[in-house]
PDB file of N, CA and C in Angstrom:
ATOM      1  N   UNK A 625     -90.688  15.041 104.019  1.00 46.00           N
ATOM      2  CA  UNK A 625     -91.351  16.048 103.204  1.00 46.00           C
ATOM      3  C   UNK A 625     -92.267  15.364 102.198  1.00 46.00           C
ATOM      4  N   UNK A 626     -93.558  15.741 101.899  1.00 51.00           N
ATOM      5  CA  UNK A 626     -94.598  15.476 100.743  1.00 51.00           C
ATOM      6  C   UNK A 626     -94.013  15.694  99.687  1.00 51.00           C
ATOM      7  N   UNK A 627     -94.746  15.331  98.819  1.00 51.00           N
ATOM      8  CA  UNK A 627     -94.707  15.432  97.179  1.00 51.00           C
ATOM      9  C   UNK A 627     -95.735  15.584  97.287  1.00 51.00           C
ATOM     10  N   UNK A 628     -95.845  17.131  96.785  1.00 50.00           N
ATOM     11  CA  UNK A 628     -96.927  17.841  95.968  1.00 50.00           C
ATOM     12  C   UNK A 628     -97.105  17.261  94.801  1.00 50.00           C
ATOM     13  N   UNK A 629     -98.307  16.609  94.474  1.00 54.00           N
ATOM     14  CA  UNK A 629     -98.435  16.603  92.621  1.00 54.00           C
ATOM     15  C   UNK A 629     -99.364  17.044  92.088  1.00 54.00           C
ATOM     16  N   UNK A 630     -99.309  17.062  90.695  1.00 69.00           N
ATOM     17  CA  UNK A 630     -99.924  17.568  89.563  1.00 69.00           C
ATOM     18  C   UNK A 630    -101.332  16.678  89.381  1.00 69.00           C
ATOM     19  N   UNK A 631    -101.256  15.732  90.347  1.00 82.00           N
ATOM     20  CA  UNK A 631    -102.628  15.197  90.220  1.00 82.00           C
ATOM     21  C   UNK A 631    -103.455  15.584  91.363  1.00 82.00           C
ATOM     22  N   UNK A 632    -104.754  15.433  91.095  1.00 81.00           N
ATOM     23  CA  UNK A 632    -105.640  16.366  92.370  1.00 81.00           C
ATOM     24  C   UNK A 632    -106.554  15.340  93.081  1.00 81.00           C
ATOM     25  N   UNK A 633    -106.325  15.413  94.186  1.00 82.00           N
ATOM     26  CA  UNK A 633    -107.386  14.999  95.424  1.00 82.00           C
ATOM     27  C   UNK A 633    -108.621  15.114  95.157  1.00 82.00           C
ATOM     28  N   UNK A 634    -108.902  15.975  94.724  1.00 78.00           N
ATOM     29  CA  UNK A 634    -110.030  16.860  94.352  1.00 78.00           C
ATOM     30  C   UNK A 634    -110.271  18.243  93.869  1.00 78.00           C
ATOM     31  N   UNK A 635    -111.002  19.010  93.086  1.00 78.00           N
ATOM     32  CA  UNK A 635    -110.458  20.007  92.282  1.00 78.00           C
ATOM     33  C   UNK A 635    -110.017  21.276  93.189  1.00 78.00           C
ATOM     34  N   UNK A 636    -108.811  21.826  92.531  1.00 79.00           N
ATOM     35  CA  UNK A 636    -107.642  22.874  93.991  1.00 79.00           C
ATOM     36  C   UNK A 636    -107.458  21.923  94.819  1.00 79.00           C
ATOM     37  N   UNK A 637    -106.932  20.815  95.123  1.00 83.00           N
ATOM     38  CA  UNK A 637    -106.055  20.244  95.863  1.00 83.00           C
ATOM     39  C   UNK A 637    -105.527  19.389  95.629  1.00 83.00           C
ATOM     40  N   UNK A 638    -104.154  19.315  95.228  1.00 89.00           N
ATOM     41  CA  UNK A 638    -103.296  18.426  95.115  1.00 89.00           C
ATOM     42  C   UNK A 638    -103.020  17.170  95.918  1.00 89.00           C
ATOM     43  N   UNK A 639    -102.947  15.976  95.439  1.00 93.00           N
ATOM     44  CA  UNK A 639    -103.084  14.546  96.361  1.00 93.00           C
ATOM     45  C   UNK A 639    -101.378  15.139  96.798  1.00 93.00           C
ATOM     46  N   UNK A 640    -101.830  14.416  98.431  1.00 95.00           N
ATOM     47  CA  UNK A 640    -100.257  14.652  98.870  1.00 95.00           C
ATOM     48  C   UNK A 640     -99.753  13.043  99.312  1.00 95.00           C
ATOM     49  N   UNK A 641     -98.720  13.022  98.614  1.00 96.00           N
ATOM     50  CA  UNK A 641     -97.759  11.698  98.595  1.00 96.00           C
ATOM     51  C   UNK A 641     -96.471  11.776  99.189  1.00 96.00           C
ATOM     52  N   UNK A 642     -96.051  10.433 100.144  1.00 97.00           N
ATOM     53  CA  UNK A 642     -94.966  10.157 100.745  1.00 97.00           C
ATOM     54  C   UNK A 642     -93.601  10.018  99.854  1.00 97.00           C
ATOM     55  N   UNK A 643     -92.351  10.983 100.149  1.00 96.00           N
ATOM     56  CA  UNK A 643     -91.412  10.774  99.546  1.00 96.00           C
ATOM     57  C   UNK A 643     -91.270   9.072  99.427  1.00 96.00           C
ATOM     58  N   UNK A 644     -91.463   8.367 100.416  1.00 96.00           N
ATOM     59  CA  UNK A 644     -91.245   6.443 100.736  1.00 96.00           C
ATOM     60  C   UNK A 644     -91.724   6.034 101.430  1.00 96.00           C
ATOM     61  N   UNK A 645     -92.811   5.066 101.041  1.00 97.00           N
ATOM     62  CA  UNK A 645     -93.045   4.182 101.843  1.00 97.00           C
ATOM     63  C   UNK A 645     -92.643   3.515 103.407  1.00 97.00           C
ATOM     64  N   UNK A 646     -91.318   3.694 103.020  1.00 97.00           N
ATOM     65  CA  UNK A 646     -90.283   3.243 104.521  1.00 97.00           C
ATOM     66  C   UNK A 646     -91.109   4.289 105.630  1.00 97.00           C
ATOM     67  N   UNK A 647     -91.414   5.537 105.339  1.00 97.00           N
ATOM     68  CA  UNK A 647     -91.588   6.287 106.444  1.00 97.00           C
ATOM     69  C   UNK A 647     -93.002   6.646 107.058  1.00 97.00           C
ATOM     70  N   UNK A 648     -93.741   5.726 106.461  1.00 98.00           N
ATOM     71  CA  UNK A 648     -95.167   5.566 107.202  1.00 98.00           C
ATOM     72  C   UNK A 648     -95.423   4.119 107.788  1.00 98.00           C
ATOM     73  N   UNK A 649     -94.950   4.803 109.052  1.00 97.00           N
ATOM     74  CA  UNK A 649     -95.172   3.931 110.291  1.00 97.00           C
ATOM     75  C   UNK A 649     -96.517   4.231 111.129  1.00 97.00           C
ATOM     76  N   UNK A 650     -97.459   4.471 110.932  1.00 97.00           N
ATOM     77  CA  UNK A 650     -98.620   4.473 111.258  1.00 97.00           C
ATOM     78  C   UNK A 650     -99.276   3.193 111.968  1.00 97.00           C
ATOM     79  N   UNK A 651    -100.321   2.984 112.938  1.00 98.00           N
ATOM     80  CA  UNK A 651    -101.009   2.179 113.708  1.00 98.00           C
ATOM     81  C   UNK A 651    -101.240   1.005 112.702  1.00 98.00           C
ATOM     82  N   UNK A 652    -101.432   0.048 113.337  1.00 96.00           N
ATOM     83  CA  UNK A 652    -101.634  -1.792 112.540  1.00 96.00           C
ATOM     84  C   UNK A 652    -102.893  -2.292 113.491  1.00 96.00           C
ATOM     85  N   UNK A 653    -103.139  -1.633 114.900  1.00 96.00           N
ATOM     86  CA  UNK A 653    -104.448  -2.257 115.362  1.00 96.00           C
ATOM     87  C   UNK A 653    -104.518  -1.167 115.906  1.00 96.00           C
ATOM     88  N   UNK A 654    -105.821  -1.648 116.433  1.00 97.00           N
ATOM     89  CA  UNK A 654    -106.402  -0.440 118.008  1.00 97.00           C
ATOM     90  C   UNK A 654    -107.495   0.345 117.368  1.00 97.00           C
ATOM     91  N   UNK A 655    -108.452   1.374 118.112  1.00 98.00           N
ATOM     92  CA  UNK A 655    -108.936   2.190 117.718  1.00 98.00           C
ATOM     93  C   UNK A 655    -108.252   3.674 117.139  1.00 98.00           C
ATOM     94  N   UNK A 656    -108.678   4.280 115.839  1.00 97.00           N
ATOM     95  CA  UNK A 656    -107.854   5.291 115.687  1.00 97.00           C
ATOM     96  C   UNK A 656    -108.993   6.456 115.584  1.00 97.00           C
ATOM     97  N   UNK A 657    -109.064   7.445 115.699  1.00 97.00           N
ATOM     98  CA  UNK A 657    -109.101   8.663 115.486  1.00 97.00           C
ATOM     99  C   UNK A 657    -108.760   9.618 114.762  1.00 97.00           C
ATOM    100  N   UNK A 658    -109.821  10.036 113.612  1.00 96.00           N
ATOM    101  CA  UNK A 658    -108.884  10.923 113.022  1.00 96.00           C
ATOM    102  C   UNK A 658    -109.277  12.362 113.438  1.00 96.00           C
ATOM    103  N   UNK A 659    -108.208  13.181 113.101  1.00 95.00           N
ATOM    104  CA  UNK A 659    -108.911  14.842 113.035  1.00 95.00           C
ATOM    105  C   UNK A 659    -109.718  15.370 112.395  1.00 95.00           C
ATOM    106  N   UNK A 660    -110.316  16.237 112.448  1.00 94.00           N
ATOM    107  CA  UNK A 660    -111.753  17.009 111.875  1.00 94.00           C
ATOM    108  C   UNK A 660    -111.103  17.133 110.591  1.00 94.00           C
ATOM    109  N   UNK A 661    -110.104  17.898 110.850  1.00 92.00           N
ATOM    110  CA  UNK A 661    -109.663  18.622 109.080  1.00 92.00           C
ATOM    111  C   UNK A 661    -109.073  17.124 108.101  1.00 92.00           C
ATOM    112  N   UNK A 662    -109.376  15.752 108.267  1.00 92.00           N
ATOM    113  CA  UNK A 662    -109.158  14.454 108.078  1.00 92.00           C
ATOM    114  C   UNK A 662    -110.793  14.231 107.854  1.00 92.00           C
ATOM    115  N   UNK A 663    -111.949  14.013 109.199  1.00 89.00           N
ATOM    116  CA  UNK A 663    -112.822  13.557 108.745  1.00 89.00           C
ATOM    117  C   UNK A 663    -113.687  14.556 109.397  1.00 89.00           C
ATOM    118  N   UNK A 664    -114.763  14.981 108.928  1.00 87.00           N
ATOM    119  CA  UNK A 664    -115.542  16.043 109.343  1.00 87.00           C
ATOM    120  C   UNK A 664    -116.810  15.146 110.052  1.00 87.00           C
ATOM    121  N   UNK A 665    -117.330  13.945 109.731  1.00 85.00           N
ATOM    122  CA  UNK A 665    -118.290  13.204 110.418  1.00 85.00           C
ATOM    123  C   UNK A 665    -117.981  13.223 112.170  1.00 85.00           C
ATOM    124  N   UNK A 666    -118.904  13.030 112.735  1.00 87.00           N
ATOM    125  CA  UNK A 666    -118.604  13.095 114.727  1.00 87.00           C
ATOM    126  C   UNK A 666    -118.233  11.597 114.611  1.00 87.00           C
ATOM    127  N   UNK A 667    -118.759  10.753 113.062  1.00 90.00           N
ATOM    128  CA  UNK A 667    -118.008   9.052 113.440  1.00 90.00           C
ATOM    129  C   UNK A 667    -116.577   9.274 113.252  1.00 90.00           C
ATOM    130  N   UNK A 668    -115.807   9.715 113.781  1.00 94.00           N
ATOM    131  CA  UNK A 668    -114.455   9.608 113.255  1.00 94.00           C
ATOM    132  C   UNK A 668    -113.205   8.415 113.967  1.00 94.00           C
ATOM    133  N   UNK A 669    -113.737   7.267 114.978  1.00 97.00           N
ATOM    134  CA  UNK A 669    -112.871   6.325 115.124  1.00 97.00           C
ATOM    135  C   UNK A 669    -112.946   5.328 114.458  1.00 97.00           C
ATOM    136  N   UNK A 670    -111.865   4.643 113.798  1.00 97.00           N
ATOM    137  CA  UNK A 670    -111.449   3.184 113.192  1.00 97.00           C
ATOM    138  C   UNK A 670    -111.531   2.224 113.587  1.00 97.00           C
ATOM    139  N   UNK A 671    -111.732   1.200 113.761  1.00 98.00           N
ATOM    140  CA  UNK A 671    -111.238  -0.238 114.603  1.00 98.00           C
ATOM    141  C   UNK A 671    -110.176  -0.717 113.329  1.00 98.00           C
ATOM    142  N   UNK A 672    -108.951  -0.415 113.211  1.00 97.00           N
ATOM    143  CA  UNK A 672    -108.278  -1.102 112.070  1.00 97.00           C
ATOM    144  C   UNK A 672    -108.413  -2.482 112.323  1.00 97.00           C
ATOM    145  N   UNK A 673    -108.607  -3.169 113.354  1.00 97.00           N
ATOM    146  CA  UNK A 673    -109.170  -4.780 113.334  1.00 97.00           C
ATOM    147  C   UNK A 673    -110.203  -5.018 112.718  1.00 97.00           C
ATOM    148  N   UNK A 674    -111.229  -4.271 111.966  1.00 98.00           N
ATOM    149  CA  UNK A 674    -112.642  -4.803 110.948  1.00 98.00           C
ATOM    150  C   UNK A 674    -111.990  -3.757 110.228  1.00 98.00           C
ATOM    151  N   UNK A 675    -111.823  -4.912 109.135  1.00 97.00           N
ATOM    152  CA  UNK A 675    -111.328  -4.945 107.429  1.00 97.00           C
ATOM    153  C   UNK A 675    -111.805  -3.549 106.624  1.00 97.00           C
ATOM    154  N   UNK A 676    -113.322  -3.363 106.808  1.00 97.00           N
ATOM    155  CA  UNK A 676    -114.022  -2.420 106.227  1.00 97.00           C
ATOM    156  C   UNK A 676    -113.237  -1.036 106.592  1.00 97.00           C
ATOM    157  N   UNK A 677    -113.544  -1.168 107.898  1.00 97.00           N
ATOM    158  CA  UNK A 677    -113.090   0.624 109.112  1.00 97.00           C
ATOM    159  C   UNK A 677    -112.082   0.934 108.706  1.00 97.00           C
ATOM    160  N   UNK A 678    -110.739  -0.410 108.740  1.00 98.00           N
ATOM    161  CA  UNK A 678    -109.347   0.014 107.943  1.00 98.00           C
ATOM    162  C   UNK A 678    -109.342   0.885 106.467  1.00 98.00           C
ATOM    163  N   UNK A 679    -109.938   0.066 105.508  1.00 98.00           N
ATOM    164  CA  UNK A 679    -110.322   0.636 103.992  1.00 98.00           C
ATOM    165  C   UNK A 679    -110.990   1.972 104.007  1.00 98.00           C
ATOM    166  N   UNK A 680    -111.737   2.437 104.997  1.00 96.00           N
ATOM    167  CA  UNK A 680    -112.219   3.252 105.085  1.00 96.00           C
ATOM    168  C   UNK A 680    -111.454   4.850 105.687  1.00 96.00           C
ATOM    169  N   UNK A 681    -110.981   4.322 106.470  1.00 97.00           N
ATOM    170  CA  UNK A 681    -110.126   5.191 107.018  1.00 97.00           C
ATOM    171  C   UNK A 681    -108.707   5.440 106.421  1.00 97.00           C
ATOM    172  N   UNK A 682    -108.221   4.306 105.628  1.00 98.00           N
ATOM    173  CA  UNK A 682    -107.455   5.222 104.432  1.00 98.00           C
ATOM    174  C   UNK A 682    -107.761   5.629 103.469  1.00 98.00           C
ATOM    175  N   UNK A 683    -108.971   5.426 103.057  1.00 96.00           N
ATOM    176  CA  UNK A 683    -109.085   6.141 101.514  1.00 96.00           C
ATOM    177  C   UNK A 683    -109.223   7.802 102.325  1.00 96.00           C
ATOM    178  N   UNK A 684    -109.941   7.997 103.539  1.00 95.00           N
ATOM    179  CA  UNK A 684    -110.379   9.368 104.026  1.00 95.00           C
ATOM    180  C   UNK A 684    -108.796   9.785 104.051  1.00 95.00           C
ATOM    181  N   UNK A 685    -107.727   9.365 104.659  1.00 97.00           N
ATOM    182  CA  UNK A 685    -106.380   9.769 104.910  1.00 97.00           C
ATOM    183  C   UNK A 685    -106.089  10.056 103.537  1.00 97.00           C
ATOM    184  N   UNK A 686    -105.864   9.206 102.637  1.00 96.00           N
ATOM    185  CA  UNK A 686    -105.024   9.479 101.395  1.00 96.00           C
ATOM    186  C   UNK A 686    -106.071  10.628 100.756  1.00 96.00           C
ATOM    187  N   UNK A 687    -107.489  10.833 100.581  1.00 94.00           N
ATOM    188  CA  UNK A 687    -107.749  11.639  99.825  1.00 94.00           C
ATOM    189  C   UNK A 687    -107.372  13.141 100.262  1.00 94.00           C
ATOM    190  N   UNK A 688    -107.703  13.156 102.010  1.00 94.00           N
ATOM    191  CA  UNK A 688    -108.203  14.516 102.595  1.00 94.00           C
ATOM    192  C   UNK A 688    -107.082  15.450 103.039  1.00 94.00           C
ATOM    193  N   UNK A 689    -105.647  14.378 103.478  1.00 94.00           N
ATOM    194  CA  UNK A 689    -104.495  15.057 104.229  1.00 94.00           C
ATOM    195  C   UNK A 689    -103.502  16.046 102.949  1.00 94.00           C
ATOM    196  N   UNK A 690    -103.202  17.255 103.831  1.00 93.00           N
ATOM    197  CA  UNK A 690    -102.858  18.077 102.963  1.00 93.00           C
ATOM    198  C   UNK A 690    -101.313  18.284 103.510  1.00 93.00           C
ATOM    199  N   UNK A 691    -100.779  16.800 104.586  1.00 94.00           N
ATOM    200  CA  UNK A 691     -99.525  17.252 105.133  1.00 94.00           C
ATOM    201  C   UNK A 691     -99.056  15.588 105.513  1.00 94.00           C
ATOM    202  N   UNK A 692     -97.855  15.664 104.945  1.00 95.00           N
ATOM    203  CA  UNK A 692     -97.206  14.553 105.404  1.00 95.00           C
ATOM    204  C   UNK A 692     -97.152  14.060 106.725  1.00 95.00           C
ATOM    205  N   UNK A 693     -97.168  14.658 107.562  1.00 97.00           N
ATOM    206  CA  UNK A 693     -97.007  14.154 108.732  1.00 97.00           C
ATOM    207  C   UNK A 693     -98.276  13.287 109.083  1.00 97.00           C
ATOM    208  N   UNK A 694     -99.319  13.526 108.761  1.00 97.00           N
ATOM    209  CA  UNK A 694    -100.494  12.368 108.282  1.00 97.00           C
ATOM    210  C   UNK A 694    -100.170  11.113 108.048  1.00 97.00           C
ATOM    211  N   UNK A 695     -99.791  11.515 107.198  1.00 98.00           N
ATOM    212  CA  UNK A 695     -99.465  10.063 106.427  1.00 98.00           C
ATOM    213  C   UNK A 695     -98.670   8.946 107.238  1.00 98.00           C
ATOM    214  N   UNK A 696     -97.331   9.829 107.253  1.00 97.00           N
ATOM    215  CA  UNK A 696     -96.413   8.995 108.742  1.00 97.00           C
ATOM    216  C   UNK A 696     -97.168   8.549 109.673  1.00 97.00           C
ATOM    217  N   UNK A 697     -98.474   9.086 110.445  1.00 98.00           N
ATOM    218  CA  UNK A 697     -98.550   8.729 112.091  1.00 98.00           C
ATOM    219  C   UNK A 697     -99.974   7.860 111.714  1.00 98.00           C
ATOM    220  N   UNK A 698    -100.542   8.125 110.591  1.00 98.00           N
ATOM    221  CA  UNK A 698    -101.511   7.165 110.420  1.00 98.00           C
ATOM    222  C   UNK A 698    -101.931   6.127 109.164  1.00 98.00           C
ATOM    223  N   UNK A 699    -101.011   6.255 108.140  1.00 98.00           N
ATOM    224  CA  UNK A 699    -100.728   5.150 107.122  1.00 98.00           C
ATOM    225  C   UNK A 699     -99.466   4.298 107.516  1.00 98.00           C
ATOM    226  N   UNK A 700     -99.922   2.794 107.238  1.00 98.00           N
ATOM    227  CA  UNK A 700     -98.896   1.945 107.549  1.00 98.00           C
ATOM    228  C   UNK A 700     -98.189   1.313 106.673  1.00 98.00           C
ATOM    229  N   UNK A 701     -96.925   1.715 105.971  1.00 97.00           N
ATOM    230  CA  UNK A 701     -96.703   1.295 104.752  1.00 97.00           C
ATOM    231  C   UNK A 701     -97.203  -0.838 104.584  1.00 97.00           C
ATOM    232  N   UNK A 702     -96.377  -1.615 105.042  1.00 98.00           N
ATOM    233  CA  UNK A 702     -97.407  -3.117 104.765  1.00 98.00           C
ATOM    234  C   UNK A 702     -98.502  -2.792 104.612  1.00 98.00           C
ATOM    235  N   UNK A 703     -99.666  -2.365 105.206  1.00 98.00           N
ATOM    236  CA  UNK A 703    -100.736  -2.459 105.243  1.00 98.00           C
ATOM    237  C   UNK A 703    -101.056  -1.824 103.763  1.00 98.00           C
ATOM    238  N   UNK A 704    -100.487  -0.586 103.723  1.00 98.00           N
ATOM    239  CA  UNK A 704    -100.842   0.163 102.431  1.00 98.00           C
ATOM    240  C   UNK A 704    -100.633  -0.646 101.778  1.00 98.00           C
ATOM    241  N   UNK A 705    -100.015  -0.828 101.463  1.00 97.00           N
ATOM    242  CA  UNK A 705     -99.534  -2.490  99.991  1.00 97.00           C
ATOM    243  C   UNK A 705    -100.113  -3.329  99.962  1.00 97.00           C
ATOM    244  N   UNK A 706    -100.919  -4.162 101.097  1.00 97.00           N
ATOM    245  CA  UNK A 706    -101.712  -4.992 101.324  1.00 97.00           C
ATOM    246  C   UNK A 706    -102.712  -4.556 100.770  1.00 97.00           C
ATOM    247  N   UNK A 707    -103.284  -3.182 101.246  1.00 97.00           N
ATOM    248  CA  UNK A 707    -105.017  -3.192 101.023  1.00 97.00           C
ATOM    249  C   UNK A 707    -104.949  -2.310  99.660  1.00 97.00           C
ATOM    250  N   UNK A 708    -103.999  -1.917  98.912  1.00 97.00           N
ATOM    251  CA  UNK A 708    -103.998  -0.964  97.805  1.00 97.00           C
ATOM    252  C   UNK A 708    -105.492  -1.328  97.170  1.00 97.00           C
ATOM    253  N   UNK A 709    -105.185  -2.317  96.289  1.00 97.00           N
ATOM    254  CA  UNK A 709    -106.082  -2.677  95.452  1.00 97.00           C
ATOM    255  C   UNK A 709    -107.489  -2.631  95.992  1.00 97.00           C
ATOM    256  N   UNK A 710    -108.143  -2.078  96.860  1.00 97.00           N
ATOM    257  CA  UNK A 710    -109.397  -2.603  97.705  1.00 97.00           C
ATOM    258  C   UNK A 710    -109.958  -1.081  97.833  1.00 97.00           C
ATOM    259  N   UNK A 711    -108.657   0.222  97.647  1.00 97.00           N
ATOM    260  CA  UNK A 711    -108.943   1.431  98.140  1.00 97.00           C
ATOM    261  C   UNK A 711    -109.930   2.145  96.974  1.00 97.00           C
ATOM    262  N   UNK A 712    -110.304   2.566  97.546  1.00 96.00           N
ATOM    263  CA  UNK A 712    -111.886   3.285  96.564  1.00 96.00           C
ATOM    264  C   UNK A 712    -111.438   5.146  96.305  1.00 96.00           C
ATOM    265  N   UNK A 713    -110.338   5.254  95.727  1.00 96.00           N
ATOM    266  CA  UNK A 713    -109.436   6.620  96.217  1.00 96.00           C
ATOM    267  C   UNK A 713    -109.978   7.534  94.359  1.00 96.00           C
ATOM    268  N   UNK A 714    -109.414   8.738  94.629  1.00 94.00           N
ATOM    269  CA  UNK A 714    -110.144   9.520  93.161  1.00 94.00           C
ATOM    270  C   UNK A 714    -108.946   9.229  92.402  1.00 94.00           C
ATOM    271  N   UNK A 715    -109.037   9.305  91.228  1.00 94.00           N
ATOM    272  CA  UNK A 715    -107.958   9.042  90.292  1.00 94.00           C
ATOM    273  C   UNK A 715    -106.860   9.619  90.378  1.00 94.00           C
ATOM    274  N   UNK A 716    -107.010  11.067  91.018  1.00 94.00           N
ATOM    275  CA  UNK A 716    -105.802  11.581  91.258  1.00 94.00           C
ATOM    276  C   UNK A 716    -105.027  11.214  91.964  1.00 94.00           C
ATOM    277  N   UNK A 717    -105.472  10.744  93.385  1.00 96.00           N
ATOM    278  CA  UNK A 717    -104.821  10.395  94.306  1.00 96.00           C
ATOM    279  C   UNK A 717    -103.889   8.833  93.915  1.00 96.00           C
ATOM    280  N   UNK A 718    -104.912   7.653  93.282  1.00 96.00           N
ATOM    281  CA  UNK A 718    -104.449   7.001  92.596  1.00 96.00           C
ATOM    282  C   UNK A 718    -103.128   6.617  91.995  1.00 96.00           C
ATOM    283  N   UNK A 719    -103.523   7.974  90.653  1.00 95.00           N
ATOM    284  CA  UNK A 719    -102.157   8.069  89.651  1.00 95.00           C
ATOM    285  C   UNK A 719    -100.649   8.768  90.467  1.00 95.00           C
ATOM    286  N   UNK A 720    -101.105   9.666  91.283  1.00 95.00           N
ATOM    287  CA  UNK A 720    -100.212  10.563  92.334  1.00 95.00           C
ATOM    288  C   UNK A 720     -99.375   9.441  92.989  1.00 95.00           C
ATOM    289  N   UNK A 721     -99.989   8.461  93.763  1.00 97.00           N
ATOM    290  CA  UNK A 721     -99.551   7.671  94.625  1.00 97.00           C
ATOM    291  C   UNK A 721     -98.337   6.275  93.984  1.00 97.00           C
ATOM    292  N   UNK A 722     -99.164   5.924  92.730  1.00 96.00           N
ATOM    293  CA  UNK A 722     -98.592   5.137  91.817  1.00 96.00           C
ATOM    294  C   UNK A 722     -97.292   5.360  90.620  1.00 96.00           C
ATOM    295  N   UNK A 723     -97.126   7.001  90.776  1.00 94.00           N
ATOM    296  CA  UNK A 723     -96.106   7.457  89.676  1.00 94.00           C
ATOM    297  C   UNK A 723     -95.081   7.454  90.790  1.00 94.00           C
ATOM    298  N   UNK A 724     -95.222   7.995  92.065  1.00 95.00           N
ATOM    299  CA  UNK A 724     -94.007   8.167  93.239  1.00 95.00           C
ATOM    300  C   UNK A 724     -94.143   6.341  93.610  1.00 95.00           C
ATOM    301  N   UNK A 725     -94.615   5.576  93.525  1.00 96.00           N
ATOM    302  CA  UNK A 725     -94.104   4.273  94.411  1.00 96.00           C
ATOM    303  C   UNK A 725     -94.642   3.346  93.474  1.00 96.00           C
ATOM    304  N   UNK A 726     -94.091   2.953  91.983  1.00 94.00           N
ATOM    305  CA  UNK A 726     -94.909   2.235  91.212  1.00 94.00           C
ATOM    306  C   UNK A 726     -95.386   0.567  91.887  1.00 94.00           C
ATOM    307  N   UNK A 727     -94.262   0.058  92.886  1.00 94.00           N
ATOM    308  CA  UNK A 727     -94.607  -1.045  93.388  1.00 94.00           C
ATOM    309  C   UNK A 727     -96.037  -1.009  93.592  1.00 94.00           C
ATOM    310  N   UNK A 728     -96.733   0.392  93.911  1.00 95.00           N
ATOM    311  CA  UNK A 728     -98.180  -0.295  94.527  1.00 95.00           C
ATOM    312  C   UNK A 728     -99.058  -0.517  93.338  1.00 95.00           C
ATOM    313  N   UNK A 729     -98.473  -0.524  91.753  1.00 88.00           N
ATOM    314  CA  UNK A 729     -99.276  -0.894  90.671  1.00 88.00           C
ATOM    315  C   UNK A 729     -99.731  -2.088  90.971  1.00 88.00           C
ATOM    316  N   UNK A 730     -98.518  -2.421  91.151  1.00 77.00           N
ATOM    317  CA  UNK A 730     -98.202  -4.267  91.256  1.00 77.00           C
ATOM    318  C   UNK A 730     -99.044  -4.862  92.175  1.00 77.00           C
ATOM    319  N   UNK A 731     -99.432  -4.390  93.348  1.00 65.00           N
ATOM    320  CA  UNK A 731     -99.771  -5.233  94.416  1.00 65.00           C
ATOM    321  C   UNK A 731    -101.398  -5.691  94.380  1.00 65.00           C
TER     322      UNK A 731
END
C-alpha cells in the first residue's frame, strides 16, 4: 500500500511513496516502457543501461505515478539509493520520499 502525503507532486496531487524500500523490485537493465498515464511523450522507452534514460525515467515515475504498484514493478530500491542525489524531482516529491525513508537523505 502507498503513502499518501501531504506533500504534492504537483498542485492536487499528492507524491505517492512506498511503505519500504524492500518492496520495489523493479527492472536494473533492459529496455523499459512506461505507460501513457506515466509518460505522455510517444518517446516512452528507457535503456536503464545509459545513465541519463535511467535518471530520467525515474524522476517521470516518482513524480507522475498515482499508485504503488508503479513503484514496485518499475523503481529499483539499490538503484533508487544509488541515483537519489542526481534525481531532478519537485520538492514535494523530494520531502514526501525523504520523511517515509530518511536513509535516502543520506545517500
Amino acid at each position: 500500500m502507498a503513502v499518501a502525503s501531504a506533500y504534492l507532486a504537483r498542485p492536487g496531487r499528492p507524491a505517492v511513496v512506498a511503505r519500504t524500500l524492500a518492496e520495489l523490485a523493479g527492472p536494473t537493465g533492459g529496455i523499459v516502457e512506461l505507460p501513457v498515464r506515466l509518460m505522455w511523450s510517444s518517446e516512452r522507452a528507457f535503456d536503464l543501461g545509459d545513465p541519463d534514460e535511467l535518471l530520467w525515467m525515474y524522476e517521470n515515475v516518482l513524480r507522475e505515478t498515482t499508485r504503488v504498484a508503479d513503484l514496485r514493478e518499475l523503481i529499483h530500491a539499490p538503484t533508487l539509493r544509488r541515483v537519489w542525489p542526481l534525481l531532478n524531482l519537485p520538492r514535494g516529491v523530494r520531502l514526501a520520499w525523504e520523511g517515509r525513508h530518511p536513509g535516502l537523505r543520506a545517500a
